XYZ file of C-alpha atoms in Angstrom:
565
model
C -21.954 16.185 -6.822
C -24.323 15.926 -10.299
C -21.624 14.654 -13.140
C -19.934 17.012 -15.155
C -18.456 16.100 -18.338
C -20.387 18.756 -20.601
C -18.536 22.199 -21.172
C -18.230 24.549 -24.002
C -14.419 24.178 -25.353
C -15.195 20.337 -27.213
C -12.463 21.520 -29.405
C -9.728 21.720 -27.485
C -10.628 18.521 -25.462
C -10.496 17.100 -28.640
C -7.100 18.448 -29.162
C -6.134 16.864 -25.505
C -7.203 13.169 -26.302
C -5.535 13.713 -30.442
C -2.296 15.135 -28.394
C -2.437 11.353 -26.219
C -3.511 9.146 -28.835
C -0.068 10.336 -30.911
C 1.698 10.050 -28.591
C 2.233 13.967 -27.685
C 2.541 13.953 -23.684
C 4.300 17.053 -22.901
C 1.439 18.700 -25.154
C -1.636 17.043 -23.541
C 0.439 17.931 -20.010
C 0.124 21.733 -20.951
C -3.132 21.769 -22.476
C -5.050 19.831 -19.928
C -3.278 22.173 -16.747
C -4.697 25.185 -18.392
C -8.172 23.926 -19.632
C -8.747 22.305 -16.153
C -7.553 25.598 -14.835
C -10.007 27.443 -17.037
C -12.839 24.824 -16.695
C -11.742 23.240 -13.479
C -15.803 21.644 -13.376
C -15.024 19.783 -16.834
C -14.298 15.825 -15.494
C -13.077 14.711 -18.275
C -10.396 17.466 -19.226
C -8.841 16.185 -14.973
C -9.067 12.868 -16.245
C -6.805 13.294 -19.454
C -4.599 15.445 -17.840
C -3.847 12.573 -15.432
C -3.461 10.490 -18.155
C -0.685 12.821 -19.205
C 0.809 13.313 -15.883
C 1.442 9.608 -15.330
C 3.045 9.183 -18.988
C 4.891 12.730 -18.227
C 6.887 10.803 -14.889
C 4.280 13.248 -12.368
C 2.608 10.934 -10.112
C 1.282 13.575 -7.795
C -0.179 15.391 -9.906
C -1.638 11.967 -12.197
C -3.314 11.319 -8.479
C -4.503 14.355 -7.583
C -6.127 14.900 -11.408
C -7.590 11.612 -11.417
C -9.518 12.032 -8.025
C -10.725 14.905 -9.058
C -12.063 13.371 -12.196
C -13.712 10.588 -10.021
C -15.338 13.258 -7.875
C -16.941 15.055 -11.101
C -17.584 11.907 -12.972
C -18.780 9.331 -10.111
C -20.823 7.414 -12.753
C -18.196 6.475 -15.008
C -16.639 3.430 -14.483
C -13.546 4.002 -17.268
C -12.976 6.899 -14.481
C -13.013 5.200 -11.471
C -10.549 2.405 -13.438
C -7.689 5.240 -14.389
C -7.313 5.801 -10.667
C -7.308 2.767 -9.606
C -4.537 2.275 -11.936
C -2.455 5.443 -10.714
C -3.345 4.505 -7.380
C -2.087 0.453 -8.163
C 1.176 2.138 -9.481
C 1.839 4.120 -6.445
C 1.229 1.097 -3.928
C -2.165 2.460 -2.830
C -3.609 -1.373 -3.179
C -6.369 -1.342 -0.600
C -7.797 1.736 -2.370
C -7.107 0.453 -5.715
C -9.480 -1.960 -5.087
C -12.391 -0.176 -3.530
C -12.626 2.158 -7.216
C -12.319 -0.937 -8.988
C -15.303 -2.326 -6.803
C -16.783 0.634 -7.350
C -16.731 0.507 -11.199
C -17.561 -3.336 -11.298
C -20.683 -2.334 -9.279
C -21.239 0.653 -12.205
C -20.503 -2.003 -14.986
C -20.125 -5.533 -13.492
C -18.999 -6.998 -17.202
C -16.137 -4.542 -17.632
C -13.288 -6.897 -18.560
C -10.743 -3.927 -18.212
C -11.737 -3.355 -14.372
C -11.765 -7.517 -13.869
C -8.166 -7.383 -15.242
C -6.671 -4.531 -13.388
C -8.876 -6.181 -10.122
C -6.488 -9.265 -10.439
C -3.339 -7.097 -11.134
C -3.809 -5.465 -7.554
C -4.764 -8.864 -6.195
C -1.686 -10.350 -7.717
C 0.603 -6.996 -6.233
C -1.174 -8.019 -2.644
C -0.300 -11.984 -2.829
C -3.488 -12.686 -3.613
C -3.171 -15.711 -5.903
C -6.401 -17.464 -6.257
C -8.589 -14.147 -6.533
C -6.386 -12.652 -9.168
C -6.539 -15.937 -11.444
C -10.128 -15.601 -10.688
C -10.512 -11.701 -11.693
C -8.657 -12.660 -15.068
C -10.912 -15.436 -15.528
C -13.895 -13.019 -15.190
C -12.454 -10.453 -17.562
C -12.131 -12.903 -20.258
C -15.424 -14.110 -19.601
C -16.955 -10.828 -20.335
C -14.323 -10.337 -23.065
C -12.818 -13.427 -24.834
C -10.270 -11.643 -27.131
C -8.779 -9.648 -24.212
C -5.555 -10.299 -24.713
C -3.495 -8.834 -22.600
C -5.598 -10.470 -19.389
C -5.025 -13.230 -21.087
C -1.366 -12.806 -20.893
C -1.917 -11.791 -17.206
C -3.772 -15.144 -15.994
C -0.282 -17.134 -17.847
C 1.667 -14.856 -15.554
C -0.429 -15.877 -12.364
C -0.514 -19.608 -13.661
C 3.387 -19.677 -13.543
C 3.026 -18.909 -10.023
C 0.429 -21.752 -9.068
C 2.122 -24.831 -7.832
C -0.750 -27.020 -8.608
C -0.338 -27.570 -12.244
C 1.627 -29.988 -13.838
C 4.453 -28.696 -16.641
C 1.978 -30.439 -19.181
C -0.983 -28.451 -17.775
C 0.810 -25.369 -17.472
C 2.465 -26.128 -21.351
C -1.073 -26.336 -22.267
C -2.626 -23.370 -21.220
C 0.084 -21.158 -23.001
C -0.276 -23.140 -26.428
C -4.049 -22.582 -25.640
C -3.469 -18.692 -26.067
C -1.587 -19.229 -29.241
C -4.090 -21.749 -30.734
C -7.043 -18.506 -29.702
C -4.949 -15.438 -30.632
C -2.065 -16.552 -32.458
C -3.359 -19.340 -35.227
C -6.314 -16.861 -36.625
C -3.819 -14.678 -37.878
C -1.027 -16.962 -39.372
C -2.600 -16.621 -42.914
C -1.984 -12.868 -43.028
C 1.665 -14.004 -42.547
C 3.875 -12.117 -45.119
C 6.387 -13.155 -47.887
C 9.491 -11.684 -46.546
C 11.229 -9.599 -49.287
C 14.789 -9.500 -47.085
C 17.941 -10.102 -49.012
C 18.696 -13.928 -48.183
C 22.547 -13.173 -47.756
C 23.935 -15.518 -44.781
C 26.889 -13.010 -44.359
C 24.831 -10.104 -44.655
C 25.301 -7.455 -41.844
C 21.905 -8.330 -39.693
C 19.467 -5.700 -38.694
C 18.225 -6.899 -35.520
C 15.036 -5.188 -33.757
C 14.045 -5.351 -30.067
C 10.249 -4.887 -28.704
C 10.257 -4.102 -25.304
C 8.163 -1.923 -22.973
C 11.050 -2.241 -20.127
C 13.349 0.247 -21.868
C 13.832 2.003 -19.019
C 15.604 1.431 -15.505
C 13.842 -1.832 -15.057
C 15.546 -5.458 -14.590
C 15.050 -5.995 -18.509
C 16.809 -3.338 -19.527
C 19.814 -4.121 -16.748
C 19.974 -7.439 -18.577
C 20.139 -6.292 -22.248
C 22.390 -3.461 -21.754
C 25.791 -5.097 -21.421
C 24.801 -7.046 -24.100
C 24.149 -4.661 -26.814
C 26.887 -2.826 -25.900
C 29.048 -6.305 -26.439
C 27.771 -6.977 -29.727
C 29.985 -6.544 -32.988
C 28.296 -3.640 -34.474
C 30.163 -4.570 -37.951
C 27.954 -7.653 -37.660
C 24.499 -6.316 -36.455
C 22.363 -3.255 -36.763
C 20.227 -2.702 -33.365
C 16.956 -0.953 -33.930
C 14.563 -0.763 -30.381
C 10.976 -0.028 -30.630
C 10.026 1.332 -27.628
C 6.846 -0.054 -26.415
C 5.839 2.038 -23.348
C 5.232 5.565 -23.173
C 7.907 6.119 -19.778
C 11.434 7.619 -20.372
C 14.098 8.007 -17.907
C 17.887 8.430 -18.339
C 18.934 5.321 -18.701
C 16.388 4.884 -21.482
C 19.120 7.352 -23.217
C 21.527 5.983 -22.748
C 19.851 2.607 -24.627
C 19.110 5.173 -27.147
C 22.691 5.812 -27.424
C 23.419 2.032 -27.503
C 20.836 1.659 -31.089
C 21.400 2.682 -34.613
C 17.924 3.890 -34.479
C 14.878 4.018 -32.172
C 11.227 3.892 -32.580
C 8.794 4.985 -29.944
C 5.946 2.144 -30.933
C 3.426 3.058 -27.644
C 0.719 4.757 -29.595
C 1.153 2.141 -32.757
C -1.881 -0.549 -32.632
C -0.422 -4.247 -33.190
C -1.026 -4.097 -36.399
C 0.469 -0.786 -37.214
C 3.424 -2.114 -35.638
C 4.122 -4.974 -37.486
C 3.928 -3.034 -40.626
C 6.708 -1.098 -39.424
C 8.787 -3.873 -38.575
C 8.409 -5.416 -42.014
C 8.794 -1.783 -43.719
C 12.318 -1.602 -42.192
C 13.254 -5.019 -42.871
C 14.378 -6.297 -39.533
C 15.874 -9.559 -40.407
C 15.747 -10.699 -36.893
C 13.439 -9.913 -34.078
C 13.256 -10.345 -30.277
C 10.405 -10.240 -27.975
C 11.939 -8.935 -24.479
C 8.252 -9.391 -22.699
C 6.698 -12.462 -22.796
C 3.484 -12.733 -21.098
C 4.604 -9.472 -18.959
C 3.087 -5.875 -19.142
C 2.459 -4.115 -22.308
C 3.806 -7.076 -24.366
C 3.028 -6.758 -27.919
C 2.744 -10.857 -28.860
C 0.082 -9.619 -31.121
C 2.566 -8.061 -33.272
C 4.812 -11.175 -33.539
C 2.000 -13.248 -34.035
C 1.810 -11.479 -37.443
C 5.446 -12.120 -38.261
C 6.464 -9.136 -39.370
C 10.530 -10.496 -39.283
C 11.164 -13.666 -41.640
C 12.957 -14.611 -37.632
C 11.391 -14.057 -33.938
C 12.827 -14.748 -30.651
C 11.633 -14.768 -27.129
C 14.118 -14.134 -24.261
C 14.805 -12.636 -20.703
C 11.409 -10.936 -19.821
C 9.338 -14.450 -19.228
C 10.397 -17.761 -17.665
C 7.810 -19.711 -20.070
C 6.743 -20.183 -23.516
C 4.970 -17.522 -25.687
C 2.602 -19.959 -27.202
C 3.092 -18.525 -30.364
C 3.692 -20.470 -33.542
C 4.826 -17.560 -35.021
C 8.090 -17.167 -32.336
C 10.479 -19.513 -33.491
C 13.425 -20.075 -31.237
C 14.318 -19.134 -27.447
C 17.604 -18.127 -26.224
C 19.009 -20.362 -23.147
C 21.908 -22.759 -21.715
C 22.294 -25.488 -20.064
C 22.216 -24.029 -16.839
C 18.921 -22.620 -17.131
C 17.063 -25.193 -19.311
C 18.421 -28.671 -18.519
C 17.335 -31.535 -21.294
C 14.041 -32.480 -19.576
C 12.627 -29.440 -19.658
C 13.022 -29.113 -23.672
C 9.320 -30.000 -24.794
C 7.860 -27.450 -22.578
C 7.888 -25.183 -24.668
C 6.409 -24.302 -27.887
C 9.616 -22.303 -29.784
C 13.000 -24.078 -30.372
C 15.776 -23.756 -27.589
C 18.815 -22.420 -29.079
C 21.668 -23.294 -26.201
C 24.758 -21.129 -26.053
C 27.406 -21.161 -23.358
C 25.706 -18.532 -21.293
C 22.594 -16.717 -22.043
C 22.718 -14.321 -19.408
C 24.156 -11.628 -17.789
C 23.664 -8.251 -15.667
C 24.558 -4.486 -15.120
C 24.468 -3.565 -11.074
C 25.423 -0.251 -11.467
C 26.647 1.934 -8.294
C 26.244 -0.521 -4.939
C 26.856 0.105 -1.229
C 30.433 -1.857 -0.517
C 29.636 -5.782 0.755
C 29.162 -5.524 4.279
C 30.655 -8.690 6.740
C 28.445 -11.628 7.541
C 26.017 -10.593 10.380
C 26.066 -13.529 12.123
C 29.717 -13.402 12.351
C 28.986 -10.416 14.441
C 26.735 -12.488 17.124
C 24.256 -11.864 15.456
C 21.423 -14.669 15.110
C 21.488 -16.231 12.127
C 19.326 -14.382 9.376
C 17.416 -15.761 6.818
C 15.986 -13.094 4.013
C 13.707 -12.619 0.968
C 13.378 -9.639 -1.172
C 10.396 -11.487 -3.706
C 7.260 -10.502 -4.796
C 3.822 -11.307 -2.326
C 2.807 -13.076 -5.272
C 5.438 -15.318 -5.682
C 5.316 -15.823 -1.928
C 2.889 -18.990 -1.939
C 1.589 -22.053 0.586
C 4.691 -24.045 -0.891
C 7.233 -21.319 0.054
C 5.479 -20.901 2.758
C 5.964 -24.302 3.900
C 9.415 -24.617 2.928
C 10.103 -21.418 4.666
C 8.842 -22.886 8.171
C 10.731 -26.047 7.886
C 13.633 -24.089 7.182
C 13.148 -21.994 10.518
C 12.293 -24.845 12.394
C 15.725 -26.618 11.644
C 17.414 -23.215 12.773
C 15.904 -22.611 15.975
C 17.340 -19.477 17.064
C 17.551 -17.814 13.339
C 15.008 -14.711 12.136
C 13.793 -13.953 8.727
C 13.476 -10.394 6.599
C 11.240 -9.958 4.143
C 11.400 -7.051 1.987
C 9.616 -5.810 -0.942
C 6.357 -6.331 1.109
C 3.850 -3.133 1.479
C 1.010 -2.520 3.315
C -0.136 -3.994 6.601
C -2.763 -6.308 5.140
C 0.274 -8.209 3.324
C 2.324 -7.851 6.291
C -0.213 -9.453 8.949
C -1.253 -12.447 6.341
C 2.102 -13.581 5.814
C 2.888 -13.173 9.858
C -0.301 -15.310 10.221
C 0.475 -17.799 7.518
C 3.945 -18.545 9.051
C 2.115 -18.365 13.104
C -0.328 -21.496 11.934
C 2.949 -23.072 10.786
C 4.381 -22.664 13.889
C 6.950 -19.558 13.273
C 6.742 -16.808 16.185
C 6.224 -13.381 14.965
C 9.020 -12.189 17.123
C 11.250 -14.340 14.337
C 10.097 -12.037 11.273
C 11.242 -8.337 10.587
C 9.198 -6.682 7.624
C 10.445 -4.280 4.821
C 8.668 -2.546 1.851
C 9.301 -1.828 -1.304
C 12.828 0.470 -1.189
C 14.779 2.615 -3.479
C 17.251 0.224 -5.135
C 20.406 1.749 -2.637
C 18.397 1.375 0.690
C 17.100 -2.022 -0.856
C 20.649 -2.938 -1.688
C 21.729 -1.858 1.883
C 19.345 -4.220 3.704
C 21.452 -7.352 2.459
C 23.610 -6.209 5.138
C 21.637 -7.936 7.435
C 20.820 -11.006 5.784
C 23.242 -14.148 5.844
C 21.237 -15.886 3.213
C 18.499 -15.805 1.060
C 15.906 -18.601 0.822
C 13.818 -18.872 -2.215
C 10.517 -18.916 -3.500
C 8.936 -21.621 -5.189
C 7.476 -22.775 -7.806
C 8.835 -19.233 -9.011
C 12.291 -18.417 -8.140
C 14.389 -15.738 -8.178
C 15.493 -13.993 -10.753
C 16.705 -10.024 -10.777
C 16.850 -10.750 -6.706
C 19.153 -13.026 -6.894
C 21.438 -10.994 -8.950
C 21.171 -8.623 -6.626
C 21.672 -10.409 -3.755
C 25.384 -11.915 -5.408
C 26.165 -9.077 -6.188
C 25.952 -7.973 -2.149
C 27.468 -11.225 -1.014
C 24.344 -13.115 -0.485
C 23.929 -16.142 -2.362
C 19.891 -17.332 -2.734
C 19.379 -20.967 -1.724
C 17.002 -22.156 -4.490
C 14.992 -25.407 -5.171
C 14.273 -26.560 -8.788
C 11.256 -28.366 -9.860
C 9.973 -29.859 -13.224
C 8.788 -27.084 -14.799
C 10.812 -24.680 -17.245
C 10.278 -21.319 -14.707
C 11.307 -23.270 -11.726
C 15.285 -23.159 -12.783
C 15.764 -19.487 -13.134
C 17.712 -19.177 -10.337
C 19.137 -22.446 -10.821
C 20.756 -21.195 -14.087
C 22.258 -17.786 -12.472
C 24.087 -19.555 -9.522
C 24.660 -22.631 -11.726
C 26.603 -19.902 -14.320
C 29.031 -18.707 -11.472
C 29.782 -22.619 -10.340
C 27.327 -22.267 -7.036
C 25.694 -25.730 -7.283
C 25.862 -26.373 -3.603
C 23.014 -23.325 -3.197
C 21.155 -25.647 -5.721
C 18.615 -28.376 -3.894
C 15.957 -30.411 -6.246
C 14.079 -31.420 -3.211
C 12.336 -29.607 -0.133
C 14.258 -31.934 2.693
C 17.298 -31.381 0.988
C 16.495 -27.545 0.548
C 16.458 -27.593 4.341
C 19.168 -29.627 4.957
C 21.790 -27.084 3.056
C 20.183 -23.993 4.877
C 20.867 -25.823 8.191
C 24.512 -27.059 7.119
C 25.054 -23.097 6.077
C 23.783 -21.716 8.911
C 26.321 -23.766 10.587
C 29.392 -22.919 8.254
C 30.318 -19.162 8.794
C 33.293 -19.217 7.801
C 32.977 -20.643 4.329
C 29.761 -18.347 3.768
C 31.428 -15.246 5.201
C 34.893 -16.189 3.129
C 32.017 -16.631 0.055
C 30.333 -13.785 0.822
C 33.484 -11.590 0.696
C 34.422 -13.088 -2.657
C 31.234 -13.013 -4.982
C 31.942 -9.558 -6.427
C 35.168 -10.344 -7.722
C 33.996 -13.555 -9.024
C 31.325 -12.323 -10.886
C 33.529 -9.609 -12.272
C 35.951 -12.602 -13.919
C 34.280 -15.553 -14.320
C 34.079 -15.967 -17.949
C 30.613 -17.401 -18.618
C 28.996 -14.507 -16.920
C 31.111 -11.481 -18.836
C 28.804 -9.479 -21.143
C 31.509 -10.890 -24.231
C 30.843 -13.975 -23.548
C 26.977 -14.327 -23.445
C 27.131 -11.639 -26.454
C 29.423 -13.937 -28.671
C 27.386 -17.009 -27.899
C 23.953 -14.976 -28.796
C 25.710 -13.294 -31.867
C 26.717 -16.751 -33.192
C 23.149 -18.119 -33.295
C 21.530 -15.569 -34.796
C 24.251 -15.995 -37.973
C 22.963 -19.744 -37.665
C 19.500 -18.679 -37.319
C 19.615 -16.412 -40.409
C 21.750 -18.976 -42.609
C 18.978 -21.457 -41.935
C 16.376 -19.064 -42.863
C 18.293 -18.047 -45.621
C 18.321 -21.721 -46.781
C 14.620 -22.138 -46.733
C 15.197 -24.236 -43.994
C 12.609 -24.357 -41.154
C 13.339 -23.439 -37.768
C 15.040 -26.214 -35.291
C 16.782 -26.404 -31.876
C 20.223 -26.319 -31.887
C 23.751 -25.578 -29.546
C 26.267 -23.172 -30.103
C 29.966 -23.887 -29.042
C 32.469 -20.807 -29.054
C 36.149 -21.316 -29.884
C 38.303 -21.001 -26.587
């Protein structure tokens, strides 16, 4: 079919894209359902309109638009990325990557199709390729930031490089993106008052029912409003309910998705947040960019990424003990602020905690719910030894589409000697089905050198404690700091034959896990230093320390913070 992307009404397609580009998806929705409708031949009016479906919560009909747009338009590659992306989003990954083949074989330097190439890769396990495809998209476009935040993300997963290396190549992206702008830096005009109520702002594009928002929840709804002002600037287009009912939670929100960096930092500095978090990291849609323009006289980085920003311009990170013990200080760039806790979680409605399975007869049942990316040669390894110690024990592993991921991980754990007859395979689930499965698992093993983080919440929180092993690097204690937190050290090995050992000596104590097991629940809902007060109080107190410092023209410095009993 010849392309077709010329048709009479320009004007209203104009209308479409100005209705997208402000924002205005429930506009662009209706307009580009009755232009296609009235022009179904014009490619480019299916294409926005599955732009606007996706943003508008309709993944259907984002699909069904954006084939339809490939079909008219089978020479452009922009095209043939958009569905990939839609396609990506609804676990279509095989497909995903035959458009973005396609579009690479149309344009072979477009960075954006190299970057969404190694987000599918990464979504399939595919470690190596996808730090390759972000290597090639930054080849063919050097200031491509955001793939440049997505090859940290992948590097956080590869076990080969050393904290120093891995240190490195973050302070390399602030040194590229970050340093060029530090003398636009503004003179901040806030009132330096150290008692001053504190108007706080939060940048997040996880403001939604996602494991970000599940974290900062409790906490903003712990804080002492007669202390602090919340503002949230919104940075994704998606809305769901509980993104009202963070709404709810703010003395004022600001939907920031259509804003360019620099748009946004002006806002920031025009209100006159005092203080200002960074809930992303190196994750989707962060907006570094923005902080690295300092648009708050004070930045923070916490919860959304195990690692440092890089930037200069982000001057402390939130974290305890647990979670960031004294070796792991310098690997980071921004200055660790300890408080008691620095973390805790909203599960929402759960099925009830079901008994230990193998205190049923049944055979002893490892279980991971992680990411195929996280899901590496070293876990892989550890994994195996783990079976082999526990002869006559099986292994789930949820959270893992498609038959290509299924069938390399069954032959990955075959060469190490695992029988396939041993393994049971789940995808990804709705969050009560995917709750429901820990029913059948005795204990969770983890993933390394990226552990656990949201999944192991989880996975207390249904009576299954993960059995983690930390490293030397700064990601490689997440989960260390969670079960550390609820006094669950003996879940904690910091070696592989150790690691093995416990799982072994578990597997062999049903009692004390199923007694555990029936317990957890409770304990999380009392012990103190994972209560949303607690972790609040702690983060509350540093940012009054933060600000006096500021407000005494002194720089930025690590420091601890020690709550009155």
């Amino acid at each position: 079919m010849p392309d077709s992307d010329s048709s009479p009404p320009g004007p209203t397609l104009r209308r479409l894209r100005d209705h997208l580009l402000h924002g205005q998806d429930r506009q662009a929705l209706l307009l580009g359902q009755a232009l296609t409708a009235e022009h179904p031949e014009m490619g480019e009016a299916w294409n926005l309109l599955g732009v606007a479906a996706q943003r508008e919560g309709q993944p259907n009909l984002a699909l069904t638009a954006k084939r339809k747009a490939a079909q008219l338009l089978p020479h452009r590659p922009d095209v043939h990325i958009n569905l990939a992306n839609t396609l990506r989003q609804q676990g279509e990954l095989e497909e995903a990557c035959a458009c973005l083949q396609l579009a690479l074989r149309l344009k072979p330097g477009d960075a954006a199709a190299h970057n969404l190439l190694g987000l599918v890769q990464q979504r399939q396990g595919h470690i190596e390729p996808a730090q390759q495809s972000f290597e090639a998209a930054l080849r063919c476009d050097p200031n491509f930031v955001q793939a440049h935040s997505n090859l940290l993300f992948m590097l956080t997963h590869e076990g080969s490089l050393s904290p120093a290396e891995l240190r490195d190549a973050h302070l390399r992206f602030g040194a590229m993106h970050g340093s060029p702008l530090r003398s636009q830096w503004p003179q901040h005009a806030n009132l330096r008052d150290p008692g001053k109520r504190l108007r706080v702002g939060f940048v997040s594009a996880d403001l939604r029912n996602h494991a970000v928002a599940r974290f900062i929840a409790p906490i903003w709804r712990a804080f002492d409003r007669s202390q602090l002002e919340l503002v949230a600037y919104q940075a994704h287009w998606r809305r769901d309910t509980y993104t009202d009912e963070l709404q709810a939670l703010c003395d004022q929100w600001v939907k920031v998705a259509a804003l360019s960096d620099t748009e946004l930092a002006a806002r920031i500095q025009a209100d006159g947040i005092d203080i200002l978090f960074d809930l992303s990291g190196h994750t989707a849609h962060n907006r570094l960019m923005c902080f690295a323009r300092k648009p708050a006289p004070v930045q923070i980085t916490a919860i959304g990424y195990p690692h440092s920003t890089g930037l200069e311009a982000v001057d402390y990170r939130i974290t305890d003990t647990f979670r960031t013990p004294p070796q792991l200080a310098s690997q980071c760039v921004e200055h660790l602020v300890r408080i008691p806790s620095s973390s805790t979680f909203e599960h929402g409605e759960a099925p009830e905690v079901a008994p230990l399975p193998a205190s049923l007869g049944h055979p002893f049942t490892f279980g991971s719910f992680q990411r195929p990316n996280k899901i590496g040669p070293a876990s892989l390894d550890l994994w195996a030894a783990v079976l082999h110690a526990v002869p006559q024990s099986r292994m789930l592993l949820g959270a893992i589409d498609g038959a290509e991921a299924r069938q390399r991980l069954q032959e990955a754990l075959e060469v190490r000697g695992i029988a396939r007859q041993r393994l049971a395979f789940h995808g990804v689930q709705p969050l009560p089905q995917y709750l429901a499965l820990h029913a059948q698992i005795d204990l969770l093993l983890d993933t390394v050198p990226y552990p656990a983080g949201t999944t192991a919440h989880h996975g207390l929180w249904m009576g299954v404690p993960t059995l983690t092993r930390t490293g030397d690097s700064f990601v490689s204690w997440q989960c260390a700091g969670i079960l550390g937190r609820l006094g669950l050290q003996a879940f904690i090995a910091h070696d592989d034959a150790t690691f093995v050992a416990m799982a072994k000596t578990w597997s062999q104590q049903l009692r004390s896990l199923g007694q555990l097991r029936a317990s957890l629940r409770a304990r999380i809902g009392t012990h103190p230093l994972v209560q949303p007060a607690t972790v609040a109080a702690g983060i509350q107190a540093a940012l009054r320390e933060m600000w006096r410092r500021w407000c005494a023209g002194l720089p930025a410095a690590s420091f601890e913070v020690r709550l009155e009993p």
